[in-house]
mmCIF file of C-alpha atoms in Angstrom:
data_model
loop_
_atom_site.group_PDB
_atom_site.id
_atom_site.type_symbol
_atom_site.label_atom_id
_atom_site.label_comp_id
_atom_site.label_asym_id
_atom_site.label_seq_id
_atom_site.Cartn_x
_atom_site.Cartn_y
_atom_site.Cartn_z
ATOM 1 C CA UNK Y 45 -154.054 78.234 157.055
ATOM 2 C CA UNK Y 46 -150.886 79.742 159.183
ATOM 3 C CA UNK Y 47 -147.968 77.700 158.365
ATOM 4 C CA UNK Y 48 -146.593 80.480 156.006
ATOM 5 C CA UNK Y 49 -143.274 80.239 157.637
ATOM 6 C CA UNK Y 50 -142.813 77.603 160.518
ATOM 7 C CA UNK Y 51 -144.891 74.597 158.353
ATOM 8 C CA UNK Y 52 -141.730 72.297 159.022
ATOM 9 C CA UNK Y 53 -141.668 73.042 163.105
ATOM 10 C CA UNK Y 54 -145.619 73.197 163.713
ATOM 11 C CA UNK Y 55 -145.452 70.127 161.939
ATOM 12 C CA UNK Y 56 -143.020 68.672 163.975
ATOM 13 C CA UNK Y 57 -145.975 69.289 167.059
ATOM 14 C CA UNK Y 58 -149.232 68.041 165.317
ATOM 15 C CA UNK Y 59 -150.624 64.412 165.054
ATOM 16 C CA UNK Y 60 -151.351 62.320 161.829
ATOM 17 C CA UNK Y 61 -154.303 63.703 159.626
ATOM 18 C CA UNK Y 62 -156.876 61.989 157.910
ATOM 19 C CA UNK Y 63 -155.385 62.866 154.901
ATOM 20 C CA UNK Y 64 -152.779 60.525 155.359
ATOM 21 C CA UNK Y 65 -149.837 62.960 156.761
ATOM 22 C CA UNK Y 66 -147.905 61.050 158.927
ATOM 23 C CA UNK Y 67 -147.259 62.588 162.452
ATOM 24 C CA UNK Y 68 -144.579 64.848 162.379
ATOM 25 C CA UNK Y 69 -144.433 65.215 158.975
ATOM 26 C CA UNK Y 70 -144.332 69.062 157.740
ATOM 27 C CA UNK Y 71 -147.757 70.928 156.951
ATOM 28 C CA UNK Y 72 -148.417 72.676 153.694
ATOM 29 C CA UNK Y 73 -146.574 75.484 153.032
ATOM 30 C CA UNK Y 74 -147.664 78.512 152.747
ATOM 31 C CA UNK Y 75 -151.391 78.322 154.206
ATOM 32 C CA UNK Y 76 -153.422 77.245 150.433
ATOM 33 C CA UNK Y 77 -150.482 74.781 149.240
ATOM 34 C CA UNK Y 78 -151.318 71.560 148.650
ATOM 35 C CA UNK Y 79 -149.332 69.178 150.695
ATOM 36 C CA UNK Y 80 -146.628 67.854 148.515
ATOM 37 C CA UNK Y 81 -147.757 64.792 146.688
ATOM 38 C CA UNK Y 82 -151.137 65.424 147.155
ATOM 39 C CA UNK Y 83 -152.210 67.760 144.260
ATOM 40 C CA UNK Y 84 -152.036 64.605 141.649
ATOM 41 C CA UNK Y 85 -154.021 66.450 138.770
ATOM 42 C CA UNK Y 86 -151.526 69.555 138.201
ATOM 43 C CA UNK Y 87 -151.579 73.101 138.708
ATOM 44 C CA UNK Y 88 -154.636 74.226 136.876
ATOM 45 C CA UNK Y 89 -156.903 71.827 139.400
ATOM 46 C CA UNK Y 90 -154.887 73.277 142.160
ATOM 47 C CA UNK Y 91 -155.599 76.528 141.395
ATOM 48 C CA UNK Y 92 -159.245 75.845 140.951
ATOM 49 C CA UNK Y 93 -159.177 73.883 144.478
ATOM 50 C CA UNK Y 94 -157.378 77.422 146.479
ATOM 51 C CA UNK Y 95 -159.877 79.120 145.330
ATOM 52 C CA UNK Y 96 -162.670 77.337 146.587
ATOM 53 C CA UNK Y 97 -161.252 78.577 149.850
ATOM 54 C CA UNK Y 98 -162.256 82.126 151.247
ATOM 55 C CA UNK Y 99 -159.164 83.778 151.462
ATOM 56 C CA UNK Y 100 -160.359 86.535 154.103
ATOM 57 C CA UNK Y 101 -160.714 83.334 156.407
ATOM 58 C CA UNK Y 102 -156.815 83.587 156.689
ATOM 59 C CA UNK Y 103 -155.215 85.711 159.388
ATOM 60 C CA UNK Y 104 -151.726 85.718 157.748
ATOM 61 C CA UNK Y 105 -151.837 82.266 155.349
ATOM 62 C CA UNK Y 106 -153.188 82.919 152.228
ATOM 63 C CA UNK Y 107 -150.214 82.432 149.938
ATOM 64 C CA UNK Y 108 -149.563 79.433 147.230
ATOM 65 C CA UNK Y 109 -146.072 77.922 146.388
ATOM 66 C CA UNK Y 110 -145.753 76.501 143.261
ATOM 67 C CA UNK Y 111 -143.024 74.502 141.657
ATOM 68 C CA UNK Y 112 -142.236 74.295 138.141
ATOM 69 C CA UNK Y 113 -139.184 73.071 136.119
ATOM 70 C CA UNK Y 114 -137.465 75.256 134.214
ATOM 71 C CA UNK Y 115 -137.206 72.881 130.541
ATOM 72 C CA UNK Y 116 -141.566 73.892 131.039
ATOM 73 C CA UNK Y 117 -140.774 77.208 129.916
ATOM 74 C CA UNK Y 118 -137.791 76.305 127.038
ATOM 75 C CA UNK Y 119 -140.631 76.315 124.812
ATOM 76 C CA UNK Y 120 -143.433 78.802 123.490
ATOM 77 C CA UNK Y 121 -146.348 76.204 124.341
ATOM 78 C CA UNK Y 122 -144.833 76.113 127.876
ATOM 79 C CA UNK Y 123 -144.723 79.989 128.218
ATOM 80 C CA UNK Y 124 -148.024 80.386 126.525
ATOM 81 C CA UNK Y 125 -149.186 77.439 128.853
ATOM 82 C CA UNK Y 126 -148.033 79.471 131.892
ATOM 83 C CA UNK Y 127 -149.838 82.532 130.734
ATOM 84 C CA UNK Y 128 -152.774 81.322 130.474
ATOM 85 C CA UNK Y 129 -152.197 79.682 134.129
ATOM 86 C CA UNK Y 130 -151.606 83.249 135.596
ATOM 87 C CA UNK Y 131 -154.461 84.725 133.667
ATOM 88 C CA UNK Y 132 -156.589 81.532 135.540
ATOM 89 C CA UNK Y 133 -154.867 83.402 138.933
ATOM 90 C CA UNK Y 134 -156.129 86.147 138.626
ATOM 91 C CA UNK Y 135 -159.268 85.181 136.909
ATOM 92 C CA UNK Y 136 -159.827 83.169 140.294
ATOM 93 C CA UNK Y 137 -159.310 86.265 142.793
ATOM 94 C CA UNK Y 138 -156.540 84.585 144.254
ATOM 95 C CA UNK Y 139 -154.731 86.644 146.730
ATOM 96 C CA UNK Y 140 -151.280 85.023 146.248
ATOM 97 C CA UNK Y 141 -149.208 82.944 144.470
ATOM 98 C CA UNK Y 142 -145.498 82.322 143.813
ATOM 99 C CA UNK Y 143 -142.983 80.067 141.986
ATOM 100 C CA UNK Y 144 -140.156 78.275 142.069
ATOM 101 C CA UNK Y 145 -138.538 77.202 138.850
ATOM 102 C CA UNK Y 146 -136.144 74.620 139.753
ATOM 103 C CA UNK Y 147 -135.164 70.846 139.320
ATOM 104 C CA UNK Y 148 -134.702 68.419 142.116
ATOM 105 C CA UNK Y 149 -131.012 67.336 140.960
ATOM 106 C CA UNK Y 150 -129.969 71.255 141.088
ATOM 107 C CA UNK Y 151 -131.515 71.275 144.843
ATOM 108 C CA UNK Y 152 -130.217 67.616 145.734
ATOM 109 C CA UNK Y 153 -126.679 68.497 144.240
ATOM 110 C CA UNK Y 154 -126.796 72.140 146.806
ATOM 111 C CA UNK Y 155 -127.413 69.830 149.724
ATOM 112 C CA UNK Y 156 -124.184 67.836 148.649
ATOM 113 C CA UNK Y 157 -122.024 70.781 147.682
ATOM 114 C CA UNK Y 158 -123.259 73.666 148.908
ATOM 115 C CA UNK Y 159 -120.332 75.995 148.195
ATOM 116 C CA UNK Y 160 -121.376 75.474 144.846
ATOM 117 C CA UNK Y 161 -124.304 76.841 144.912
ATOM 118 C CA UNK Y 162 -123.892 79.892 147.061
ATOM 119 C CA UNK Y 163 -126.798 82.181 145.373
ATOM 120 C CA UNK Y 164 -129.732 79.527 145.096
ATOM 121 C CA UNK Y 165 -132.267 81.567 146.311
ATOM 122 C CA UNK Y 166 -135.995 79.572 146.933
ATOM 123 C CA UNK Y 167 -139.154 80.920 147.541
ATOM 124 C CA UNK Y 168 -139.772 78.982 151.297
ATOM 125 C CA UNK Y 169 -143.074 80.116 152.347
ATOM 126 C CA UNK Y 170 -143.994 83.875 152.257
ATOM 127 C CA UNK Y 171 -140.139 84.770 152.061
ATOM 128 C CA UNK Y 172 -137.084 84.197 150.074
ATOM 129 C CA UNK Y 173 -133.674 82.666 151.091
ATOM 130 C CA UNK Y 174 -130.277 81.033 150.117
ATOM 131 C CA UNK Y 175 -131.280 77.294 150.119
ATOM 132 C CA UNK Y 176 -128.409 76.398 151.007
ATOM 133 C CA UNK Y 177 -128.442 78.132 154.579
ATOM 134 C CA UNK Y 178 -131.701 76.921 155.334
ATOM 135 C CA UNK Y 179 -132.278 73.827 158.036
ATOM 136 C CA UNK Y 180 -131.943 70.074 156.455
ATOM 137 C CA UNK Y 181 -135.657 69.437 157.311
ATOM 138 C CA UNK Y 182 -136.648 72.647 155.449
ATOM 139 C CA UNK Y 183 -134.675 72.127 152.191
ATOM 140 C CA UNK Y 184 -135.894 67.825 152.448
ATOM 141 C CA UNK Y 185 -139.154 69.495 152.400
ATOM 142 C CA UNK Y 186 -138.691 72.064 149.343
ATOM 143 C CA UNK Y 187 -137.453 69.279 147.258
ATOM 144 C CA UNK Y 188 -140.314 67.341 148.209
ATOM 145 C CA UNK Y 189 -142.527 69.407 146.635
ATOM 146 C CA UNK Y 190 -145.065 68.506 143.470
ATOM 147 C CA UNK Y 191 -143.075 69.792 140.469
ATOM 148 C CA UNK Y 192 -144.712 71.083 137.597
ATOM 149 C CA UNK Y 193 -143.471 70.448 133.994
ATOM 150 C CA UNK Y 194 -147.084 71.275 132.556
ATOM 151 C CA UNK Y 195 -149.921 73.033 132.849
#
């Protein structure tokens, strides 16, 4: 559970896993993250699946990135859907969670142009940053991410 901030390097030093992660390939971010493209039945199950997990087990890897896109929350279902999915949160005892609301375009377009986009600020793993100063690998790896657009 201790990738919160080096999941793209410690992957870069760990073998294939039977969960189909190719060698190489960046670990979960964030220490309870799902690896991207691996929590197929949305956030609610996801949540329900971290806390399965005894968070006290985790030295310093506890957290969970999630990614939603913002038209989710250009609605009052979508709000009131996200509500209820932090009221599940807590309701869990999980220790941590945070979001990213953000589409892939926006991200893929920062990559191209970055001067663009000089205040897109991500939540990485555990911290915040300017996307577009962070590595190649780590901003492949952030738009790789499962993206939300329901609950």
């Amino acid at each position: 559970m201790y990738t919160v901030s080096a999941h793209v390097p410690m992957g870069a030093n760990v073998g294939a896993s039977p969960d189909g992660r190719k060698a190489g390939a960046p670990l979960a971010d964030g220490g309870m993250s799902a690896v991207y493209g691996r929590d197929v039945n949305g956030p609610t199950a996801l949540l329900k699946s971290v806390a399965r997990i005894d968070g006290k087990l985790g030295s310093n890897g506890t957290l969970l990135n999630m990614k939603f896109l913002p038209q989710f929350f250009k609605s009052e279902e979508g709000i009131g859907k996200f509500s209820s999915l932090l009221r599940a949160f807590v309701a869990l005892r999980i220790n941590h969670v945070q979001f990213n609301v953000v589409n892939r375009e926006d991200l893929l377009a920062a990559q191209k142009q970055p001067e663009l986009f000089p205040n897109l600020t991500i939540r990485v793993a555990g911290y915040t940053a300017y996307f577009t100063e962070l590595s190649r690998e780590l901003q492949d790896e952030i738009i790789a991410r499962t993206a939300y657009d329901g609950v």
